[in-house]
PDB file of C-alpha atoms in Angstrom:
ATOM      1  CA  MET H   6       0.000   0.000   0.000  1.00 56.00           C
ATOM      2  CA  ASP H   7       1.071   3.591  -0.662  1.00 66.00           C
ATOM      3  CA  LEU H   8       2.135   5.253   2.611  1.00 85.00           C
ATOM      4  CA  THR H   9       1.128   8.619   1.151  1.00 89.00           C
ATOM      5  CA  VAL H  10      -2.488   7.484   1.371  1.00 92.00           C
ATOM      6  CA  TRP H  11      -1.923   6.251   4.929  1.00 92.00           C
ATOM      7  CA  ARG H  12      -0.545   9.689   5.842  1.00 91.00           C
ATOM      8  CA  THR H  13      -3.607  11.321   4.301  1.00 93.00           C
ATOM      9  CA  PHE H  14      -5.911   9.092   6.353  1.00 93.00           C
ATOM     10  CA  VAL H  15      -4.053   9.833   9.609  1.00 91.00           C
ATOM     11  CA  THR H  16      -4.219  13.574   8.868  1.00 92.00           C
ATOM     12  CA  VAL H  17      -7.968  13.395   8.199  1.00 93.00           C
ATOM     13  CA  CYS H  18      -8.484  11.608  11.529  1.00 91.00           C
ATOM     14  CA  ARG H  19      -6.337  14.125  13.412  1.00 89.00           C
ATOM     15  CA  LEU H  20      -8.077  17.180  11.955  1.00 90.00           C
ATOM     16  CA  GLY H  21     -11.570  15.676  11.712  1.00 91.00           C
ATOM     17  CA  SER H  22     -12.126  17.330   8.356  1.00 91.00           C
ATOM     18  CA  LEU H  23     -11.463  16.449   4.727  1.00 92.00           C
ATOM     19  CA  SER H  24     -11.076  20.093   3.745  1.00 91.00           C
ATOM     20  CA  ALA H  25      -8.670  20.868   6.607  1.00 90.00           C
ATOM     21  CA  ALA H  26      -6.590  17.807   5.729  1.00 91.00           C
ATOM     22  CA  ALA H  27      -6.546  18.848   2.068  1.00 91.00           C
ATOM     23  CA  ALA H  28      -5.301  22.318   3.025  1.00 90.00           C
ATOM     24  CA  GLU H  29      -2.553  20.963   5.288  1.00 89.00           C
ATOM     25  CA  LEU H  30      -1.398  18.413   2.695  1.00 89.00           C
ATOM     26  CA  HIS H  31      -1.707  20.844  -0.249  1.00 89.00           C
ATOM     27  CA  HIS H  32      -4.218  18.602  -2.020  1.00 91.00           C
ATOM     28  CA  THR H  33      -7.720  19.280  -3.279  1.00 92.00           C
ATOM     29  CA  GLN H  34     -10.576  18.013  -1.141  1.00 92.00           C
ATOM     30  CA  SER H  35     -11.697  15.741  -3.976  1.00 92.00           C
ATOM     31  CA  ALA H  36      -8.202  14.201  -4.126  1.00 92.00           C
ATOM     32  CA  VAL H  37      -8.304  13.502  -0.391  1.00 93.00           C
ATOM     33  CA  SER H  38     -11.774  11.936  -0.747  1.00 93.00           C
ATOM     34  CA  ARG H  39     -10.532   9.713  -3.591  1.00 93.00           C
ATOM     35  CA  GLN H  40      -7.539   8.560  -1.534  1.00 93.00           C
ATOM     36  CA  ILE H  41      -9.722   7.625   1.435  1.00 93.00           C
ATOM     37  CA  ALA H  42     -12.251   5.863  -0.807  1.00 93.00           C
ATOM     38  CA  GLY H  43      -9.458   3.886  -2.496  1.00 92.00           C
ATOM     39  CA  LEU H  44      -8.047   2.869   0.889  1.00 92.00           C
ATOM     40  CA  GLU H  45     -11.496   1.704   2.002  1.00 93.00           C
ATOM     41  CA  ARG H  46     -11.824  -0.398  -1.155  1.00 93.00           C
ATOM     42  CA  GLN H  47      -8.433  -1.998  -0.512  1.00 91.00           C
ATOM     43  CA  LEU H  48      -9.316  -2.859   3.074  1.00 92.00           C
ATOM     44  CA  GLY H  49     -12.919  -3.764   2.359  1.00 94.00           C
ATOM     45  CA  VAL H  50     -14.364  -1.730   5.264  1.00 94.00           C
ATOM     46  CA  PRO H  51     -15.497   1.890   5.782  1.00 94.00           C
ATOM     47  CA  LEU H  52     -12.831   3.860   7.639  1.00 94.00           C
ATOM     48  CA  ILE H  53     -14.528   7.223   8.237  1.00 94.00           C
ATOM     49  CA  GLU H  54     -18.051   8.417   8.865  1.00 93.00           C
ATOM     50  CA  ARG H  55     -19.476  11.883   8.461  1.00 88.00           C
ATOM     51  CA  HIS H  56     -21.146  13.832  11.250  1.00 86.00           C
ATOM     52  CA  ALA H  57     -22.459  17.360  11.692  1.00 81.00           C
ATOM     53  CA  ARG H  58     -19.037  18.988  12.189  1.00 82.00           C
ATOM     54  CA  GLY H  59     -16.826  16.893   9.924  1.00 88.00           C
ATOM     55  CA  VAL H  60     -15.655  13.293   9.888  1.00 92.00           C
ATOM     56  CA  ARG H  61     -14.422  10.750  12.416  1.00 91.00           C
ATOM     57  CA  PRO H  62     -12.962   7.263  12.130  1.00 92.00           C
ATOM     58  CA  THR H  63     -15.245   4.264  12.348  1.00 94.00           C
ATOM     59  CA  PRO H  64     -14.299   1.587  14.917  1.00 93.00           C
ATOM     60  CA  ALA H  65     -12.365  -0.190  12.160  1.00 93.00           C
ATOM     61  CA  GLY H  66     -10.857   3.119  11.099  1.00 92.00           C
ATOM     62  CA  GLU H  67      -9.685   3.827  14.653  1.00 91.00           C
ATOM     63  CA  VAL H  68      -7.912   0.454  14.753  1.00 92.00           C
ATOM     64  CA  PHE H  69      -6.274   1.140  11.389  1.00 92.00           C
ATOM     65  CA  ARG H  70      -5.324   4.688  12.443  1.00 90.00           C
ATOM     66  CA  GLY H  71      -3.248   3.381  15.366  1.00 87.00           C
ATOM     67  CA  HIS H  72      -1.353   0.910  13.179  1.00 88.00           C
ATOM     68  CA  ALA H  73      -0.955   3.456  10.379  1.00 89.00           C
ATOM     69  CA  LEU H  74       0.491   6.041  12.756  1.00 86.00           C
ATOM     70  CA  ALA H  75       3.001   3.537  14.146  1.00 83.00           C
ATOM     71  CA  THR H  76       3.984   2.489  10.607  1.00 86.00           C
ATOM     72  CA  LEU H  77       4.438   6.078   9.450  1.00 85.00           C
ATOM     73  CA  ASN H  78       6.552   6.930  12.481  1.00 78.00           C
ATOM     74  CA  GLU H  79       8.714   3.863  11.866  1.00 77.00           C
ATOM     75  CA  ALA H  80       9.075   4.847   8.203  1.00 79.00           C
ATOM     76  CA  ASP H  81      10.145   8.342   9.225  1.00 76.00           C
ATOM     77  CA  ARG H  82      12.676   6.864  11.640  1.00 70.00           C
ATOM     78  CA  ALA H  83      14.048   4.682   8.836  1.00 71.00           C
ATOM     79  CA  VAL H  84      14.550   7.748   6.638  1.00 71.00           C
ATOM     80  CA  ARG H  85      16.294   9.565   9.489  1.00 66.00           C
ATOM     81  CA  ALA H  86      18.528   6.559  10.165  1.00 62.00           C
ATOM     82  CA  VAL H  87      19.609   6.416   6.508  1.00 65.00           C
ATOM     83  CA  ARG H  88      20.357  10.133   6.462  1.00 63.00           C
ATOM     84  CA  ASP H  89      22.252   9.862   9.737  1.00 59.00           C
ATOM     85  CA  ALA H  90      24.341   7.031   8.317  1.00 56.00           C
ATOM     86  CA  HIS H  91      25.168   9.174   5.300  1.00 56.00           C
ATOM     87  CA  ASP H  92      25.644  12.547   6.989  1.00 54.00           C
ATOM     88  CA  GLY H  93      26.762  11.512  10.467  1.00 54.00           C
ATOM     89  CA  ALA H  94      24.628  11.620  13.635  1.00 52.00           C
ATOM     90  CA  ALA H  95      25.679  15.132  14.702  1.00 53.00           C
ATOM     91  CA  ASP H  96      22.822  16.774  12.769  1.00 70.00           C
ATOM     92  CA  ARG H  97      20.098  14.485  14.118  1.00 82.00           C
ATOM     93  CA  LEU H  98      17.662  16.374  16.323  1.00 91.00           C
ATOM     94  CA  LEU H  99      17.419  15.048  19.887  1.00 94.00           C
ATOM     95  CA  ALA H 100      13.723  15.280  20.827  1.00 95.00           C
ATOM     96  CA  ILE H 101      13.335  15.350  24.628  1.00 97.00           C
ATOM     97  CA  GLY H 102      10.104  15.149  26.615  1.00 96.00           C
ATOM     98  CA  ALA H 103       9.604  16.072  30.272  1.00 95.00           C
ATOM     99  CA  PRO H 104       6.832  16.978  32.731  1.00 92.00           C
ATOM    100  CA  PRO H 105       6.613  20.728  33.474  1.00 89.00           C
ATOM    101  CA  SER H 106       8.275  20.334  36.889  1.00 88.00           C
ATOM    102  CA  LEU H 107      11.355  18.788  35.262  1.00 91.00           C
ATOM    103  CA  ALA H 108      11.333  20.927  32.127  1.00 91.00           C
ATOM    104  CA  ALA H 109      11.601  23.971  34.424  1.00 87.00           C
ATOM    105  CA  GLY H 110      15.095  23.203  35.688  1.00 86.00           C
ATOM    106  CA  LEU H 111      16.551  19.710  35.817  1.00 91.00           C
ATOM    107  CA  VAL H 112      16.325  18.873  32.108  1.00 94.00           C
ATOM    108  CA  PRO H 113      17.800  22.168  30.808  1.00 94.00           C
ATOM    109  CA  GLU H 114      20.685  21.771  33.283  1.00 92.00           C
ATOM    110  CA  ALA H 115      21.333  18.226  32.074  1.00 94.00           C
ATOM    111  CA  VAL H 116      21.221  19.312  28.420  1.00 95.00           C
ATOM    112  CA  ARG H 117      23.727  22.081  29.153  1.00 93.00           C
ATOM    113  CA  SER H 118      26.046  19.475  30.680  1.00 92.00           C
ATOM    114  CA  LEU H 119      25.520  17.164  27.682  1.00 92.00           C
ATOM    115  CA  LEU H 120      26.409  19.874  25.168  1.00 91.00           C
ATOM    116  CA  GLU H 121      29.555  20.703  27.115  1.00 90.00           C
ATOM    117  CA  LEU H 122      30.530  17.052  26.645  1.00 85.00           C
ATOM    118  CA  THR H 123      29.492  16.534  23.022  1.00 84.00           C
ATOM    119  CA  GLY H 124      29.689  20.014  21.530  1.00 85.00           C
ATOM    120  CA  PRO H 125      26.845  21.901  19.795  1.00 86.00           C
ATOM    121  CA  ALA H 126      23.895  19.771  18.706  1.00 88.00           C
ATOM    122  CA  ARG H 127      20.279  20.205  17.671  1.00 89.00           C
ATOM    123  CA  TRP H 128      17.698  19.447  20.374  1.00 94.00           C
ATOM    124  CA  SER H 129      14.142  20.285  21.368  1.00 94.00           C
ATOM    125  CA  LEU H 130      12.240  20.114  24.667  1.00 94.00           C
ATOM    126  CA  ARG H 131       8.560  19.148  24.621  1.00 92.00           C
ATOM    127  CA  PRO H 132       6.673  19.306  27.939  1.00 89.00           C
ATOM    128  CA  GLY H 133       3.816  16.931  28.726  1.00 90.00           C
ATOM    129  CA  LEU H 134       2.432  14.539  31.318  1.00 89.00           C
ATOM    130  CA  SER H 135       4.172  11.215  31.861  1.00 92.00           C
ATOM    131  CA  ALA H 136       1.589   8.938  30.215  1.00 90.00           C
ATOM    132  CA  ASP H 137       1.560  11.038  27.051  1.00 91.00           C
ATOM    133  CA  LEU H 138       5.356  11.296  26.971  1.00 94.00           C
ATOM    134  CA  HIS H 139       5.698   7.525  27.356  1.00 94.00           C
ATOM    135  CA  HIS H 140       3.342   7.017  24.403  1.00 91.00           C
ATOM    136  CA  ARG H 141       5.234   9.545  22.285  1.00 92.00           C
ATOM    137  CA  VAL H 142       8.490   7.651  22.836  1.00 94.00           C
ATOM    138  CA  ILE H 143       6.797   4.473  21.605  1.00 92.00           C
ATOM    139  CA  THR H 144       5.413   6.187  18.495  1.00 89.00           C
ATOM    140  CA  GLY H 145       8.795   7.746  17.652  1.00 89.00           C
ATOM    141  CA  ASP H 146       7.845  11.368  18.347  1.00 90.00           C
ATOM    142  CA  LEU H 147      10.432  11.576  21.164  1.00 94.00           C
ATOM    143  CA  ASP H 148      13.962  10.169  21.436  1.00 95.00           C
ATOM    144  CA  ILE H 149      13.984  10.266  25.245  1.00 97.00           C
ATOM    145  CA  ALA H 150      11.523  11.340  27.926  1.00 97.00           C
ATOM    146  CA  VAL H 151      11.838  11.921  31.647  1.00 96.00           C
ATOM    147  CA  VAL H 152       8.743  10.454  33.302  1.00 95.00           C
ATOM    148  CA  THR H 153       7.456   9.770  36.807  1.00 93.00           C
ATOM    149  CA  ASP H 154       5.587   6.892  38.401  1.00 91.00           C
ATOM    150  CA  ALA H 155       3.126   9.205  40.160  1.00 88.00           C
ATOM    151  CA  PRO H 156      -0.470   7.949  39.814  1.00 87.00           C
ATOM    152  CA  PRO H 157      -1.633   6.366  37.573  1.00 84.00           C
ATOM    153  CA  GLY H 158       1.898   4.943  37.265  1.00 86.00           C
ATOM    154  CA  LEU H 159       3.892   3.791  34.250  1.00 88.00           C
ATOM    155  CA  PRO H 160       3.061   0.925  31.893  1.00 87.00           C
ATOM    156  CA  HIS H 161       5.552  -1.848  31.243  1.00 87.00           C
ATOM    157  CA  ASP H 162       6.270  -1.928  27.524  1.00 88.00           C
ATOM    158  CA  PRO H 163       9.022  -4.017  25.903  1.00 91.00           C
ATOM    159  CA  ARG H 164       9.454  -1.397  23.188  1.00 90.00           C
ATOM    160  CA  VAL H 165      11.083   1.079  25.576  1.00 93.00           C
ATOM    161  CA  ASP H 166      14.212   1.020  27.703  1.00 94.00           C
ATOM    162  CA  ARG H 167      13.286   2.436  31.127  1.00 95.00           C
ATOM    163  CA  ARG H 168      16.072   3.558  33.449  1.00 95.00           C
ATOM    164  CA  PHE H 169      15.734   4.727  37.048  1.00 95.00           C
ATOM    165  CA  LEU H 170      16.996   8.201  37.992  1.00 93.00           C
ATOM    166  CA  GLY H 171      15.989   8.369  41.657  1.00 93.00           C
ATOM    167  CA  LEU H 172      13.225   9.148  44.153  1.00 93.00           C
ATOM    168  CA  ASP H 173      11.942  12.696  44.391  1.00 93.00           C
ATOM    169  CA  ASP H 174      10.497  13.868  47.741  1.00 93.00           C
ATOM    170  CA  MET H 175       7.379  15.987  47.405  1.00 93.00           C
ATOM    171  CA  VAL H 176       7.331  19.257  49.392  1.00 94.00           C
ATOM    172  CA  VAL H 177       4.713  21.855  50.264  1.00 96.00           C
ATOM    173  CA  VAL H 178       4.931  25.243  48.570  1.00 96.00           C
ATOM    174  CA  LEU H 179       3.699  28.274  50.534  1.00 96.00           C
ATOM    175  CA  PRO H 180       3.473  32.033  50.029  1.00 96.00           C
ATOM    176  CA  VAL H 181       6.537  33.697  51.573  1.00 93.00           C
ATOM    177  CA  GLY H 182       4.464  35.303  54.341  1.00 89.00           C
ATOM    178  CA  HIS H 183       2.894  32.047  55.502  1.00 92.00           C
ATOM    179  CA  ALA H 184       3.179  31.211  59.214  1.00 90.00           C
ATOM    180  CA  ARG H 185       4.949  27.946  58.403  1.00 90.00           C
ATOM    181  CA  ALA H 186       7.469  29.519  56.009  1.00 88.00           C
ATOM    182  CA  GLY H 187      11.053  28.864  57.102  1.00 84.00           C
ATOM    183  CA  THR H 188      10.178  26.109  59.566  1.00 84.00           C
ATOM    184  CA  GLY H 189      11.564  22.582  59.618  1.00 81.00           C
ATOM    185  CA  PRO H 190       9.753  19.456  58.430  1.00 93.00           C
ATOM    186  CA  VAL H 191       6.069  19.544  59.369  1.00 94.00           C
ATOM    187  CA  ARG H 192       3.437  16.846  59.656  1.00 94.00           C
ATOM    188  CA  ILE H 193       0.581  16.930  57.179  1.00 94.00           C
ATOM    189  CA  GLN H 194      -1.882  17.158  60.080  1.00 94.00           C
ATOM    190  CA  VAL H 195      -0.908  20.786  60.789  1.00 93.00           C
ATOM    191  CA  LEU H 196      -1.632  21.790  57.175  1.00 93.00           C
ATOM    192  CA  ALA H 197      -4.679  19.635  56.463  1.00 88.00           C
ATOM    193  CA  ASP H 198      -7.205  22.417  57.170  1.00 90.00           C
ATOM    194  CA  GLN H 199      -5.514  24.777  54.689  1.00 94.00           C
ATOM    195  CA  THR H 200      -6.913  25.418  51.210  1.00 95.00           C
ATOM    196  CA  TRP H 201      -4.929  23.346  48.695  1.00 96.00           C
ATOM    197  CA  VAL H 202      -4.623  23.785  44.941  1.00 96.00           C
ATOM    198  CA  GLU H 203      -3.711  21.094  42.423  1.00 93.00           C
ATOM    199  CA  ASP H 204      -3.078  21.105  38.681  1.00 90.00           C
ATOM    200  CA  ASN H 205      -3.070  17.376  37.836  1.00 86.00           C
ATOM    201  CA  ASP H 206      -4.602  14.132  39.050  1.00 87.00           C
ATOM    202  CA  GLY H 207      -1.273  12.497  39.866  1.00 87.00           C
ATOM    203  CA  SER H 208      -0.179  15.143  42.349  1.00 88.00           C
ATOM    204  CA  ALA H 209      -3.669  15.272  43.872  1.00 92.00           C
ATOM    205  CA  ALA H 210      -3.609  11.493  44.365  1.00 91.00           C
ATOM    206  CA  LEU H 211      -0.230  11.675  46.130  1.00 91.00           C
ATOM    207  CA  LEU H 212      -1.539  14.403  48.451  1.00 93.00           C
ATOM    208  CA  ARG H 213      -4.772  12.558  49.295  1.00 93.00           C
ATOM    209  CA  ARG H 214      -2.909   9.297  49.880  1.00 93.00           C
ATOM    210  CA  HIS H 215      -0.361  10.961  52.187  1.00 94.00           C
ATOM    211  CA  ALA H 216      -3.082  12.725  54.169  1.00 94.00           C
ATOM    212  CA  ALA H 217      -5.151   9.545  54.473  1.00 94.00           C
ATOM    213  CA  ARG H 218      -2.177   7.652  55.936  1.00 93.00           C
ATOM    214  CA  ALA H 219      -1.976  10.357  58.605  1.00 93.00           C
ATOM    215  CA  GLY H 220      -5.706  10.066  59.351  1.00 94.00           C
ATOM    216  CA  VAL H 221      -6.688  13.436  57.882  1.00 94.00           C
ATOM    217  CA  ALA H 222      -8.112  14.780  54.631  1.00 93.00           C
ATOM    218  CA  ALA H 223      -6.566  17.544  52.528  1.00 92.00           C
ATOM    219  CA  ARG H 224      -9.066  20.091  51.201  1.00 91.00           C
ATOM    220  CA  ILE H 225      -8.283  20.506  47.501  1.00 93.00           C
ATOM    221  CA  ASP H 226     -10.660  23.409  46.930  1.00 93.00           C
ATOM    222  CA  LEU H 227      -8.913  24.967  43.930  1.00 94.00           C
ATOM    223  CA  ASN H 228      -7.799  23.563  40.595  1.00 92.00           C
ATOM    224  CA  ALA H 229      -5.239  25.203  38.310  1.00 92.00           C
ATOM    225  CA  ALA H 230      -4.859  24.658  34.592  1.00 89.00           C
ATOM    226  CA  ASP H 231      -1.087  24.151  34.817  1.00 89.00           C
ATOM    227  CA  LEU H 232       1.949  24.451  37.071  1.00 90.00           C
ATOM    228  CA  PRO H 233       2.463  28.237  36.596  1.00 92.00           C
ATOM    229  CA  GLY H 234      -1.201  28.793  37.468  1.00 93.00           C
ATOM    230  CA  LYS H 235      -0.847  26.606  40.558  1.00 94.00           C
ATOM    231  CA  LEU H 236       2.175  28.587  41.765  1.00 95.00           C
ATOM    232  CA  ALA H 237       0.405  31.886  41.056  1.00 96.00           C
ATOM    233  CA  LEU H 238      -2.468  30.885  43.351  1.00 96.00           C
ATOM    234  CA  VAL H 239       0.038  30.005  46.064  1.00 96.00           C
ATOM    235  CA  ALA H 240       2.036  33.225  45.624  1.00 96.00           C
ATOM    236  CA  THR H 241      -1.090  35.366  46.001  1.00 96.00           C
ATOM    237  CA  GLY H 242      -2.105  33.615  49.200  1.00 95.00           C
ATOM    238  CA  HIS H 243      -5.134  31.717  47.913  1.00 96.00           C
ATOM    239  CA  ALA H 244      -3.803  28.242  48.667  1.00 95.00           C
ATOM    240  CA  ILE H 245      -0.853  25.991  49.409  1.00 96.00           C
ATOM    241  CA  ALA H 246       0.206  23.078  47.214  1.00 96.00           C
ATOM    242  CA  LEU H 247       2.202  19.874  46.944  1.00 95.00           C
ATOM    243  CA  ILE H 248       5.032  20.069  44.402  1.00 93.00           C
ATOM    244  CA  PRO H 249       8.032  17.934  43.419  1.00 92.00           C
ATOM    245  CA  GLY H 250      11.135  18.648  45.454  1.00 91.00           C
ATOM    246  CA  VAL H 251      13.219  18.826  42.268  1.00 89.00           C
ATOM    247  CA  LEU H 252      11.278  21.965  41.315  1.00 89.00           C
ATOM    248  CA  THR H 253      12.476  23.893  44.382  1.00 88.00           C
ATOM    249  CA  CYS H 254      15.541  25.324  42.639  1.00 84.00           C
ATOM    250  CA  ALA H 255      13.397  26.847  39.867  1.00 85.00           C
ATOM    251  CA  LEU H 256      10.609  28.455  41.942  1.00 90.00           C
ATOM    252  CA  ARG H 257       9.532  32.062  41.629  1.00 89.00           C
ATOM    253  CA  ALA H 258      10.758  34.434  44.368  1.00 92.00           C
ATOM    254  CA  ASP H 259       7.376  35.025  46.038  1.00 95.00           C
ATOM    255  CA  VAL H 260       6.895  31.416  47.194  1.00 95.00           C
ATOM    256  CA  THR H 261       8.853  29.146  49.493  1.00 95.00           C
ATOM    257  CA  THR H 262       8.765  25.502  50.494  1.00 94.00           C
ATOM    258  CA  VAL H 263       8.546  23.459  53.667  1.00 95.00           C
ATOM    259  CA  PRO H 264       9.449  19.739  53.804  1.00 94.00           C
ATOM    260  CA  LEU H 265       7.009  17.137  55.107  1.00 94.00           C
ATOM    261  CA  VAL H 266       7.697  14.482  57.702  1.00 94.00           C
ATOM    262  CA  ASP H 267       7.816  11.118  55.866  1.00 93.00           C
ATOM    263  CA  PRO H 268       6.968  12.825  52.555  1.00 93.00           C
ATOM    264  CA  PRO H 269       5.261  11.197  49.592  1.00 93.00           C
ATOM    265  CA  THR H 270       7.721  10.366  46.829  1.00 92.00           C
ATOM    266  CA  ARG H 271       7.665   9.740  43.112  1.00 92.00           C
ATOM    267  CA  GLY H 272      10.192   7.778  41.098  1.00 94.00           C
ATOM    268  CA  LEU H 273      11.897   9.497  38.180  1.00 95.00           C
ATOM    269  CA  TYR H 274      12.871   7.527  35.076  1.00 95.00           C
ATOM    270  CA  THR H 275      14.054   8.022  31.536  1.00 96.00           C
ATOM    271  CA  VAL H 276      12.410   6.069  28.733  1.00 96.00           C
ATOM    272  CA  MET H 277      14.018   5.570  25.324  1.00 96.00           C
ATOM    273  CA  PRO H 278      13.037   3.441  22.321  1.00 94.00           C
ATOM    274  CA  ARG H 279      14.882   0.135  22.135  1.00 90.00           C
ATOM    275  CA  ARG H 280      14.968   0.324  18.321  1.00 86.00           C
ATOM    276  CA  ASP H 281      17.084   2.998  16.628  1.00 84.00           C
ATOM    277  CA  PRO H 282      17.936   4.954  19.816  1.00 90.00           C
ATOM    278  CA  HIS H 283      19.392   8.415  19.368  1.00 92.00           C
ATOM    279  CA  PRO H 284      23.203   8.312  19.818  1.00 89.00           C
ATOM    280  CA  SER H 285      23.002  10.958  22.576  1.00 92.00           C
ATOM    281  CA  ALA H 286      20.009   9.574  24.501  1.00 93.00           C
ATOM    282  CA  ALA H 287      21.997   7.332  26.867  1.00 92.00           C
ATOM    283  CA  LEU H 288      24.495  10.141  27.471  1.00 92.00           C
ATOM    284  CA  LEU H 289      21.629  12.469  28.397  1.00 94.00           C
ATOM    285  CA  HIS H 290      20.346   9.877  30.884  1.00 95.00           C
ATOM    286  CA  ASP H 291      23.741   9.970  32.611  1.00 93.00           C
ATOM    287  CA  ARG H 292      23.691  13.787  32.698  1.00 92.00           C
ATOM    288  CA  LEU H 293      20.135  13.739  34.095  1.00 94.00           C
ATOM    289  CA  ALA H 294      21.166  11.309  36.824  1.00 93.00           C
ATOM    290  CA  ALA H 295      24.084  13.560  37.777  1.00 91.00           C
ATOM    291  CA  ALA H 296      21.895  16.683  37.768  1.00 90.00           C
ATOM    292  CA  PHE H 297      19.256  14.997  39.926  1.00 89.00           C
ATOM    293  CA  ALA H 298      21.851  13.773  42.419  1.00 86.00           C
ATOM    294  CA  GLY H 299      23.254  17.297  42.613  1.00 78.00           C
ATOM    295  CA  ALA H 300      19.801  18.808  43.148  1.00 77.00           C
ATOM    296  CA  ARG H 301      19.057  16.405  46.016  1.00 73.00           C
ATOM    297  CA  ALA H 302      22.412  17.144  47.662  1.00 65.00           C
ATOM    298  CA  SER H 303      21.976  20.936  47.548  1.00 64.00           C
TER     299      SER H 303
END
């Protein structure tokens, strides 16, 4: 089968519109329709169905979309591998993924250390949540991702090489004028009646689990869209929050942290594809491990 048609189908599914896919691919809408119809004839099943606001894959089309996307990503990786073999690996982009808390400090520090070792190289940093980053490594969108085992945890997949970086202690972030600012480790019981803010389900689950073990309940009354929004609500005195300890070195100046007694932890890992790994991915893992060890020691 022609992979060009597969790419057209995947684009139609992603955009939910024949006309939008035609515009992105620089085809006419009729050409896109003919490609999809031809693919349906080859497979013997309808792949898309029309609805009021565009098109969507049928159940069979959704199954095919997943396999088509994996095939296209593998084909792209094959092209890159051939070019790397011809031109040398130095020009190959290193695509890195990381959760916002790690993209804010630890990963850039590790990349700086890597470039000091290897010399200038092309790289990109793409933030996201761990489950999505793990999937993007599998599909070939990322060469390496830093992920955490915070709820709901990490899947075991033989297609990726997962390496442990260390355990990260969660801490409580407070506005600088808070009564507990500057104190030593505190028990969750003394903070349980505070207003808490969370920005993702994983962090909220860690907080609730830690509070439940202590026989109290944390009042998560506010929800933020992202980590900067969460910190803004803390800085302005609306709430306190649980954050990764590794983020402490990159916090804004109008918040501070206090450690917890027997804090909740999350494991940090790198994940890399087992097939066609980027030549610098394993080196970056080593730099990340060193940066994390340094952050914990400081």
